[in-house]
Structures are given as C-alpha cells and as structure tokens.
C-alpha positions as a LaTeX table, in Angstrom:
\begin{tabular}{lrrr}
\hline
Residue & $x$ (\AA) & $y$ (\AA) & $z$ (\AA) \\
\hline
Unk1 & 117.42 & 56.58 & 111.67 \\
Unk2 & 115.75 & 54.09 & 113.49 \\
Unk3 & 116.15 & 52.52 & 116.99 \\
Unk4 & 115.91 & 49.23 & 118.46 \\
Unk5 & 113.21 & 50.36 & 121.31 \\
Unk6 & 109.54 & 50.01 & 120.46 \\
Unk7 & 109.00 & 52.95 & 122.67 \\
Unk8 & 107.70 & 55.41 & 119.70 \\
Unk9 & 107.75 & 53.47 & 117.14 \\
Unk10 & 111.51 & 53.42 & 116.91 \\
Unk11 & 112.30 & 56.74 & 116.18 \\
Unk12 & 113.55 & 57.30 & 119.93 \\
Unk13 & 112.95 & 56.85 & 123.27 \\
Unk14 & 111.74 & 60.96 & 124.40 \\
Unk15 & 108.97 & 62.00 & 122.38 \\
Unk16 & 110.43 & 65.32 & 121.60 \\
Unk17 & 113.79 & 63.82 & 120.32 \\
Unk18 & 111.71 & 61.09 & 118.36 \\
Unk19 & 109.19 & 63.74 & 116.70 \\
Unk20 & 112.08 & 65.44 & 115.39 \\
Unk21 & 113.70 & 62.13 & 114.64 \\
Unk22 & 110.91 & 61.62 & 112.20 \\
Unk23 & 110.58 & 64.90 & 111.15 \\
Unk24 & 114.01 & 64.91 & 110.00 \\
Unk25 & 113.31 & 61.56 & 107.72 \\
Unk26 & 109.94 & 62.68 & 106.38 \\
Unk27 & 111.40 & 65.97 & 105.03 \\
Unk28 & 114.73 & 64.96 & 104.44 \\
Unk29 & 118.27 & 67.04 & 103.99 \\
Unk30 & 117.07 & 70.91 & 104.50 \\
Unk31 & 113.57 & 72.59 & 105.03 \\
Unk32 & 115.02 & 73.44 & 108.52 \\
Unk33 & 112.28 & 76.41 & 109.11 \\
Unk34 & 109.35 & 73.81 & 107.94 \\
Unk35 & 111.13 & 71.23 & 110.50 \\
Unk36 & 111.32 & 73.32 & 113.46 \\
Unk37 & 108.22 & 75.09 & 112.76 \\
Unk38 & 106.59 & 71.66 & 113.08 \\
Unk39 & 108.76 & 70.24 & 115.75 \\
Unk40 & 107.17 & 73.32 & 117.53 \\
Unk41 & 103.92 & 73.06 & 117.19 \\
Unk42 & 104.42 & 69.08 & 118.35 \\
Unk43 & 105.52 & 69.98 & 121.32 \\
Unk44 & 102.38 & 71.70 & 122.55 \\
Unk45 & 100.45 & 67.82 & 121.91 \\
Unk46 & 103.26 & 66.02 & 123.95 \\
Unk47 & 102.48 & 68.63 & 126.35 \\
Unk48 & 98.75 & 67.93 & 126.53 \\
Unk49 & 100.18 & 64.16 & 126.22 \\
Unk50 & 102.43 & 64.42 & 129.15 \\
Unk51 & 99.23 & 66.05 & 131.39 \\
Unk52 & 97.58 & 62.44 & 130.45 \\
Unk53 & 100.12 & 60.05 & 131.63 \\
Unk54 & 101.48 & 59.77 & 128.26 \\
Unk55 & 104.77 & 60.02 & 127.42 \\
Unk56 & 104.75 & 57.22 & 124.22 \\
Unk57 & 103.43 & 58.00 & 120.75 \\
Unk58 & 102.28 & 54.29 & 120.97 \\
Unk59 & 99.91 & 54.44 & 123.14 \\
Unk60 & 98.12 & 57.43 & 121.41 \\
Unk61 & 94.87 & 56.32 & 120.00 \\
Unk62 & 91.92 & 58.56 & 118.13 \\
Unk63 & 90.41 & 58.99 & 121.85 \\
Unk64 & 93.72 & 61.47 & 122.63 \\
Unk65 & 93.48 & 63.01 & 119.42 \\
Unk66 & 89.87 & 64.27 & 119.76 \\
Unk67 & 90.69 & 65.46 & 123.00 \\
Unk68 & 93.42 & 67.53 & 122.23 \\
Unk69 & 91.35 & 69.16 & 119.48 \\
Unk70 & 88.63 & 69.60 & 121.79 \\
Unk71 & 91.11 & 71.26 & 124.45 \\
Unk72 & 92.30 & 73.57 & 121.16 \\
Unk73 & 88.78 & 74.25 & 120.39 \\
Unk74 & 88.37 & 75.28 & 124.12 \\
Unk75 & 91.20 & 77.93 & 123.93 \\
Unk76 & 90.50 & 79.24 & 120.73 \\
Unk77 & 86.67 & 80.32 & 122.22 \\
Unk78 & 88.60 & 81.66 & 125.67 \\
Unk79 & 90.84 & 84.05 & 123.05 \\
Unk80 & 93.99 & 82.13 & 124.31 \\
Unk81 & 94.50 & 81.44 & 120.87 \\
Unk82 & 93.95 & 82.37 & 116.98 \\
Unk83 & 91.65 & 79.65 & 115.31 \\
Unk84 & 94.50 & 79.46 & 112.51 \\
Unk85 & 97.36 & 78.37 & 115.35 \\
Unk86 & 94.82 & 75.70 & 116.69 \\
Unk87 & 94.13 & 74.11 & 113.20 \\
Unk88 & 97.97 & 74.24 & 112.56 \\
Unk89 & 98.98 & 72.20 & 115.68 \\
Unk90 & 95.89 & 70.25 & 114.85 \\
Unk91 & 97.37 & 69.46 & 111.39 \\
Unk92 & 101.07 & 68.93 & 112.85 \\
Unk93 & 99.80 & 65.93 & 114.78 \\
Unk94 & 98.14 & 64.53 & 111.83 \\
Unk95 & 101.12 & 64.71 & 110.46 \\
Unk96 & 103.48 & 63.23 & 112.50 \\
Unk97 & 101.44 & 60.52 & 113.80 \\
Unk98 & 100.32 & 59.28 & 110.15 \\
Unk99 & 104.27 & 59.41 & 109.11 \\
Unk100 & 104.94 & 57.75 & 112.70 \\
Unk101 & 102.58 & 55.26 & 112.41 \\
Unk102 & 103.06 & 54.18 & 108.14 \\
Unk103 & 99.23 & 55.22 & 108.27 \\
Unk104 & 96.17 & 57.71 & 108.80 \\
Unk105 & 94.29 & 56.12 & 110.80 \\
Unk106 & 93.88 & 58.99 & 113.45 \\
Unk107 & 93.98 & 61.60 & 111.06 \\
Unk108 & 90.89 & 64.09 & 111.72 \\
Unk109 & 89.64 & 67.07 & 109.69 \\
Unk110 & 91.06 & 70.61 & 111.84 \\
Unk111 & 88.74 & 72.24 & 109.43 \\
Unk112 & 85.59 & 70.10 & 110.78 \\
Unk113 & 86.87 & 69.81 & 115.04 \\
Unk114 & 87.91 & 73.65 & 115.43 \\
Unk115 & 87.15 & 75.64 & 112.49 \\
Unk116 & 88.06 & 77.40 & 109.32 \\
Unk117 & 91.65 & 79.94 & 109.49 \\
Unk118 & 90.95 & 83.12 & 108.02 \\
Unk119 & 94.31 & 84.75 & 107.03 \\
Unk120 & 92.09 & 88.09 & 105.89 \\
Unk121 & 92.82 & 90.77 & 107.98 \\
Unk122 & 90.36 & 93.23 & 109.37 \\
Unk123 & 92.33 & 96.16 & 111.34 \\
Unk124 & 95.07 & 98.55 & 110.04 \\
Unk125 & 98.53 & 97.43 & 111.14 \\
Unk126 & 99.84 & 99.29 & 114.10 \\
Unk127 & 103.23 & 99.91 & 112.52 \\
Unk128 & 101.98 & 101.85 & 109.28 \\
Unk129 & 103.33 & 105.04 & 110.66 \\
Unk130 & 107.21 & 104.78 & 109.89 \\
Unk131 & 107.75 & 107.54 & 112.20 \\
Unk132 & 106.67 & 105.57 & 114.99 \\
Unk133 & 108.70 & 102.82 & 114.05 \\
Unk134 & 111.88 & 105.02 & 113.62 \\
Unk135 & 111.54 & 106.77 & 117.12 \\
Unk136 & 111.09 & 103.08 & 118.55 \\
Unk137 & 114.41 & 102.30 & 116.83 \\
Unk138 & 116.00 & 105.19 & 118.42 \\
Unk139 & 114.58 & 104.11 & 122.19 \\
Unk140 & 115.78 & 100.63 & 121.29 \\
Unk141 & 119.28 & 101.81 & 120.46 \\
Unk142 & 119.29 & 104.20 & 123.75 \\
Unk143 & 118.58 & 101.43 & 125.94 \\
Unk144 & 121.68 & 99.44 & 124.16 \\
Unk145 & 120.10 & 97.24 & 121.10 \\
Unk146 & 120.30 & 98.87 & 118.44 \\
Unk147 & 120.68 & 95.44 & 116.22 \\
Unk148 & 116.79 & 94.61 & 117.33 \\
Unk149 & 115.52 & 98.71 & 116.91 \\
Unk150 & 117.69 & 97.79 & 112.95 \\
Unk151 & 115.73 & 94.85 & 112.61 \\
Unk152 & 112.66 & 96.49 & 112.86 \\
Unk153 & 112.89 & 99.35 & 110.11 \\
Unk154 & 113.72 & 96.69 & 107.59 \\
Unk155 & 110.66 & 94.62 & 108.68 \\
Unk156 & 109.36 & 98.07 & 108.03 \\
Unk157 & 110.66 & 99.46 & 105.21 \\
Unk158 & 111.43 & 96.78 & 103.08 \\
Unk159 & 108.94 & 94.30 & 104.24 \\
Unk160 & 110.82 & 91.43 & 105.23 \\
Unk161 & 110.16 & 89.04 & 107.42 \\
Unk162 & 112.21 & 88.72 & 111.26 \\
Unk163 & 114.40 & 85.84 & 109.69 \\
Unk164 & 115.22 & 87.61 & 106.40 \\
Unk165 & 115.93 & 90.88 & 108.20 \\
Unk166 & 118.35 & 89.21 & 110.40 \\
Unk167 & 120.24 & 87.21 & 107.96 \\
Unk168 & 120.22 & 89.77 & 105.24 \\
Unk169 & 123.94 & 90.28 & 104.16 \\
Unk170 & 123.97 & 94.13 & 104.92 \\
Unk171 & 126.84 & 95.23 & 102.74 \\
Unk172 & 125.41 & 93.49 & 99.49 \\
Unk173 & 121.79 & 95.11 & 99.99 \\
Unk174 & 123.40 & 98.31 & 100.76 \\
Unk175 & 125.40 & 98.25 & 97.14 \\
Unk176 & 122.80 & 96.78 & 95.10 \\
Unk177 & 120.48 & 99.39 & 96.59 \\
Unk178 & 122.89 & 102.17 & 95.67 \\
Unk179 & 123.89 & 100.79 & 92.16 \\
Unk180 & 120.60 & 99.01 & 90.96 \\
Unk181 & 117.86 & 100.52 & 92.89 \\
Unk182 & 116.99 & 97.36 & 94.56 \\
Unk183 & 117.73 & 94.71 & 97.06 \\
Unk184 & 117.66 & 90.64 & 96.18 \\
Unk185 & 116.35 & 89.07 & 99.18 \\
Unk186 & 117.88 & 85.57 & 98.99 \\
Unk187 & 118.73 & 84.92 & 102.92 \\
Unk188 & 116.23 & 83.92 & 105.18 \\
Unk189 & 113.44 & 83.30 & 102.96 \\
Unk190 & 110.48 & 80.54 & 103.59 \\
Unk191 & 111.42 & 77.24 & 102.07 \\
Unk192 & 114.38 & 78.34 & 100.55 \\
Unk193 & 112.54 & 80.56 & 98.17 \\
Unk194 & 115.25 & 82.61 & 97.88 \\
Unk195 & 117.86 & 80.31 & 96.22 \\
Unk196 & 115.74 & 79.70 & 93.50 \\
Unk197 & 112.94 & 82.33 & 92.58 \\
Unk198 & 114.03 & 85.75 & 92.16 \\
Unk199 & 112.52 & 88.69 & 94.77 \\
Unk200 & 114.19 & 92.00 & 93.60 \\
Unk201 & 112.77 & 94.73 & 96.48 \\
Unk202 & 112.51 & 98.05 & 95.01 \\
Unk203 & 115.21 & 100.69 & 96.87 \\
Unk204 & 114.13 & 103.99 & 97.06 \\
Unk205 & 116.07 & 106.95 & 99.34 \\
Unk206 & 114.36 & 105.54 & 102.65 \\
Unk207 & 115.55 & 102.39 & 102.18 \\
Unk208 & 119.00 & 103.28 & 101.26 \\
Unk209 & 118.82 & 105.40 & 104.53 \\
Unk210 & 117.86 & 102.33 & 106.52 \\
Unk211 & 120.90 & 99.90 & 105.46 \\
Unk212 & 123.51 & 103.07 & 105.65 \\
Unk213 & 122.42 & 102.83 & 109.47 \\
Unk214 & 122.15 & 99.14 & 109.96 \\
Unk215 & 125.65 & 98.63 & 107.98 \\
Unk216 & 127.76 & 99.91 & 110.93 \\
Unk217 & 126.04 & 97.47 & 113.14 \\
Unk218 & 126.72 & 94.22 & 111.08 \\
Unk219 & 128.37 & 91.30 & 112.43 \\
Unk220 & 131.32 & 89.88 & 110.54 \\
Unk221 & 129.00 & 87.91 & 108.42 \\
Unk222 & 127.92 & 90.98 & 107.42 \\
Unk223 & 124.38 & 90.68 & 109.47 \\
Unk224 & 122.37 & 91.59 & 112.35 \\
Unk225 & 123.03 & 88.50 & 114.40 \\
Unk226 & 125.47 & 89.41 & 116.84 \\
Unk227 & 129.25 & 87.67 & 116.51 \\
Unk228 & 128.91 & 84.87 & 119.12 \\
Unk229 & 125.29 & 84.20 & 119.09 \\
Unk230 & 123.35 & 81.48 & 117.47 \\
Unk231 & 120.21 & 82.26 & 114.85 \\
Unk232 & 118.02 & 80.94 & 118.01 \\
Unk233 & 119.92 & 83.00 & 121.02 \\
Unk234 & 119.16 & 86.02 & 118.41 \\
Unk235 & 115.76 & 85.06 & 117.94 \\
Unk236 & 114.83 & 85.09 & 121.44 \\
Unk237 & 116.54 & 87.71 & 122.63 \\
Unk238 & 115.10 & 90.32 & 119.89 \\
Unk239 & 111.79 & 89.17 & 120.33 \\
Unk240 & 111.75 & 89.43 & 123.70 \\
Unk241 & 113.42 & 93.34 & 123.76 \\
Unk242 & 111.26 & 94.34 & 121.14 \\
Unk243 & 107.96 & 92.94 & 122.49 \\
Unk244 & 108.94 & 94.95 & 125.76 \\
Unk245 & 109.32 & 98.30 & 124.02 \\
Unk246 & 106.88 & 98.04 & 121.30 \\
Unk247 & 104.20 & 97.59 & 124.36 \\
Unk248 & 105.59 & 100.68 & 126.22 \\
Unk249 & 105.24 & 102.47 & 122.67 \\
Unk250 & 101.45 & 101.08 & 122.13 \\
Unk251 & 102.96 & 99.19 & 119.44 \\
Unk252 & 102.45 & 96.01 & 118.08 \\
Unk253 & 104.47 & 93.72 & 119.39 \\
Unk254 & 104.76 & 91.36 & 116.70 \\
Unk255 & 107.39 & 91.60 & 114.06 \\
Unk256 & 104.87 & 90.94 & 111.47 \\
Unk257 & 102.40 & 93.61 & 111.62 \\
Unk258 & 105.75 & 96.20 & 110.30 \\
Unk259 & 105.42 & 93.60 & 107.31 \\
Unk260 & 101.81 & 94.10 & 106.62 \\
Unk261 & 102.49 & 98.20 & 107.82 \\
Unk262 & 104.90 & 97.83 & 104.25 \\
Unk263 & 102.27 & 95.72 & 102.59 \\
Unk264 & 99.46 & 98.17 & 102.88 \\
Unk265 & 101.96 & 101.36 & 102.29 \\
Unk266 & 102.66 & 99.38 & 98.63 \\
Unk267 & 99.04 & 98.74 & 97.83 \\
Unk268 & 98.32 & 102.55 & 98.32 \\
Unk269 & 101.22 & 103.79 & 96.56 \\
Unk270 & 100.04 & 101.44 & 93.09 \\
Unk271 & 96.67 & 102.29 & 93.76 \\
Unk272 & 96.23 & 105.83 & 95.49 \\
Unk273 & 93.74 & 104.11 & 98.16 \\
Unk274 & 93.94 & 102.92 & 100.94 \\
Unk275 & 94.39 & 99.40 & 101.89 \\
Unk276 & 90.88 & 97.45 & 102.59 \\
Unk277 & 92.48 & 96.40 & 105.73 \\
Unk278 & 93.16 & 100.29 & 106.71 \\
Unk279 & 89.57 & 101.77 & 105.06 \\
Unk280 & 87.39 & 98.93 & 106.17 \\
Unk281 & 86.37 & 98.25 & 102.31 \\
Unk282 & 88.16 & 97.92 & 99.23 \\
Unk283 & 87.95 & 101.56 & 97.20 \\
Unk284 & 90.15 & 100.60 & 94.16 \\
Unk285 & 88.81 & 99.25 & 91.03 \\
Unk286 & 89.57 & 95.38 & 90.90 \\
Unk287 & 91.57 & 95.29 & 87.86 \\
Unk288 & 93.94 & 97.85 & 89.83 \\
Unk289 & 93.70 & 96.09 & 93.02 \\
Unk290 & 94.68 & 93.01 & 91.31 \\
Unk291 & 97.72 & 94.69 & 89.91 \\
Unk292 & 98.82 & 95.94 & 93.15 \\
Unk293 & 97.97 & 92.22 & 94.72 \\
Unk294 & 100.59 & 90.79 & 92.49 \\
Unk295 & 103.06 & 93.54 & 93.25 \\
Unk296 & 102.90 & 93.29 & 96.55 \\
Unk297 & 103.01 & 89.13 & 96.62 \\
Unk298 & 106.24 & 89.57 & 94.60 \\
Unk299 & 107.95 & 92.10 & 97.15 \\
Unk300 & 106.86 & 90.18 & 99.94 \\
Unk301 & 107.97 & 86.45 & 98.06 \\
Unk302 & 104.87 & 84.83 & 98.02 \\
Unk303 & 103.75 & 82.99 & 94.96 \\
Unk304 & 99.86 & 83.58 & 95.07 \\
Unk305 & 98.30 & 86.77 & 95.30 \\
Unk306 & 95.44 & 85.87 & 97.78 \\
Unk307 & 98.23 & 85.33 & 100.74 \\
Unk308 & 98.19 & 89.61 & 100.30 \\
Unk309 & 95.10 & 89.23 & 101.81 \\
Unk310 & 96.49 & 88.59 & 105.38 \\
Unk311 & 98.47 & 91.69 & 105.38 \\
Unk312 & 96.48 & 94.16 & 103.08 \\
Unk313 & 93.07 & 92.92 & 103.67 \\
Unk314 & 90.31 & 91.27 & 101.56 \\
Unk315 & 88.55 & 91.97 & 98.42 \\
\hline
\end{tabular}
C-alpha cells in the first residue's frame, strides 16, 4: 500500500513503519522470517540515519550510504561486530532503498566497502559435550524455566535451530520418533522449507529421551512457547535466560553453537574423525567427508553442502 505523503516515498510517514511497508510489498504474502530479519537489520541504518538529522528515506543520497558502510567497517575492526553482520545490514539497505526508490542508484558492493563473510568456522563449538548441555538444562529448570533448559537439548540433540525447537509440535516428534525412528521437522524452518522439502531427523534412544522430557512441558499447541505468550515474548525471554546461564556455565551463549555441537557430533559419527572445526584440519578422506557433508546439510535442512562448513568447519 501506498500513501499520499511524499515523506518516504509513499510507503509511510516513520521510516521504520515505511521499511516494513515496503518490505511487505517486495516479498509479498509470507516469508515472515526473511521480512523481519530484514526489517531488523534496517533498523540499525535508520539508527545511524536518525544520529544525522535524518529521519526521511528521501533525503538519503550515496554520501549517507558510504558513511554508514564506513561506520560498519569501523566496528567490524573494533570487534563490535562479525564482518558477515556488517555486509548483511550493508546489503539490507541496498535492498530496500533500490526497491524504495524503483532503482539502484545507491547500491554499493558490501563485498568491496567492508569485506568478504566467511561462514567457515575455526574453533570447536562450546556445546559439543551433551553432558554439559544436560546439567545446564537441569540449572535452567531449578531456577523455574525449564521450557528454555528443553529448548536447548533439542538445539542439541537434534540440531535444530531456536525457531524450529520452539515450534516443534512435541507430541508428533515424540510418536514418529517412537514408531519410525525419526522426526519430520516441518515447523519453524527457514523460508518455509519445511512445507515443501522433506527433512526426516534420524531418532535414536537420546533423542527419544529428550522429547519424553520436553512432552510434559508443551503448551496446548503442543510446543514450547508458553500458553499466553507470543513467538516474539518467547523469543526474548529464552534468549535472554539462557544467555544468563550459559555464561555462568562458560557456555556459549548462543543457541547456535548446540547446532553446530550436533553438526560436528554427525560428521564424526559418518566418518570416525573429528570435525575440521574440532581437530584444526580435515583427517577424513574427501570422498567420505563429502558423504558426511551431504548428511549433515540434509539433517540440518540446508540445500548445499558447503553451508556445513559454518558449523563443521572447512575442507
């Protein structure tokens, strides 16, 4: 929808409301994560705007663009950010502003102003001993949130991301573990993938073990967000209990290093070697390694095997 102001360029009169305004009609019905994902990283440019005197997408011009890459640029040398976050914002306002404005011409290269993301990681994940991550469960459900401590062990043992965890239906992944030997992770997934590409998690004992405890704790949807509480109240909430107690633990306190903790605990099981990302160099032969890429892609519901690289280290 468009408005009658000029402020914007008619897609409202705040910047926030107007970003996601266009957001909304450049992606159309759906991709809600890739939306608010986006309409998140915009917000940190109409903060830097707002520090200028600007408060109108209008009056943006390539000057204001270079500058906010150069303040990026700044950060990502002073370790207040990851180069990959900086070239992500980067590429959110060439986004907008191109869609915004019917054409590119302040679109600059992220690549070329900050740098090139490396999604290869270098240092074991914290959370590869499941022991660790069990007794932080237990502390978690001492101190009265046991949903969050659940949340964790299937980040854990099952690999799934924060999202899918929380919106897996537990009583269906509990009886298809049981009956099958496996859990179909629909809910939750990035871009939908869920709906339309099958991801069929293998279900050993552990993991069986992990949704017979998380079952008594599911809402009346039959998942981990709480009855009365909104996706967003739940995601804030358990990120901000968990980040408390994985730091008292000398734990990670990101929700994705338990994924890449499964990750590498896959690779070594298909290849009997460590992870490159836990032994500092890849010790399996590269036909095997390649095998266990592709496994490990499909658990986690990626389509390309090189994405494996982020959480299991390069070849």
């Amino acid at each position: 929808m468009r408005y009658s102001s000029t402020r914007n360029f008619g897609f409202g009169r705040r910047p926030g409301f107007a970003a996601r305004n266009a957001l909304r009609q450049l992606y159309g019905v759906g991709r809600y994560q890739t939306r608010a994902t986006l309409a998140c990283r915009i917000d940190a440019f109409i903060e830097f705007l707002a520090t200028k005197g600007i408060r109108d997408f209008v009056a943006v011009d390539q000057n204001h663009v270079l500058a906010y890459a150069a303040y990026l640029k700044e950060r990502v040398a002073a370790g207040q950010l990851q180069t990959a976050t900086a070239v992500n914002r980067l590429s959110a306002v060439n986004r907008v502003l191109s869609f915004m404005r019917a054409r590119r011409d302040l679109v600059v290269s992220p690549r070329a102003l900050i740098g090139r993301r490396r999604y290869v990681r270098t240092v074991p994940p914290v959370g590869l001993d499941a022991a660790r991550i069990d007794a932080l469960a237990a502390e978690l459900e001492n101190d009265g949130h046991p949903q969050v401590g659940c949340a964790a062990r299937l980040c854990r043992v099952i690999g799934l991301r924060f999202r899918e965890a929380s919106l897996l239906t537990l009583p269906r992944a509990f009886r298809t573990a049981v009956e099958r030997g496996w859990c179909d992770i629909r809910e939750g997934t990035k871009g939908g993938r869920g709906r339309r590409i099958r991801r069929r998690v293998e279900a050993g004992p552990e993991v069986v073990a992990v949704l017979a405890a998380c079952l008594p704790l599911a809402s009346a949807s039959g998942r981990l967000v709480p009855d009365g509480m909104t996706f967003a109240q739940w995601n804030q909430y358990a990120h901000r209990v968990y980040r408390r107690a994985a730091a008292r633990a000398g734990l990670s306190t990101c929700f994705r290093d338990l994924r890449a903790a499964y990750a590498c605990a896959v690779y070594a099981s298909i290849t009997g070697s460590a992870a490159p990302a836990v032994a500092g160099v890849r010790t399996a032969p590269p036909a095997v390694d390649e095998a266990a890429r592709m496994a490990v892609a499909q658990r986690l519901g990626h389509g390309r095997p090189q994405v494996t690289s982020a959480y299991c280290g390069g070849k």
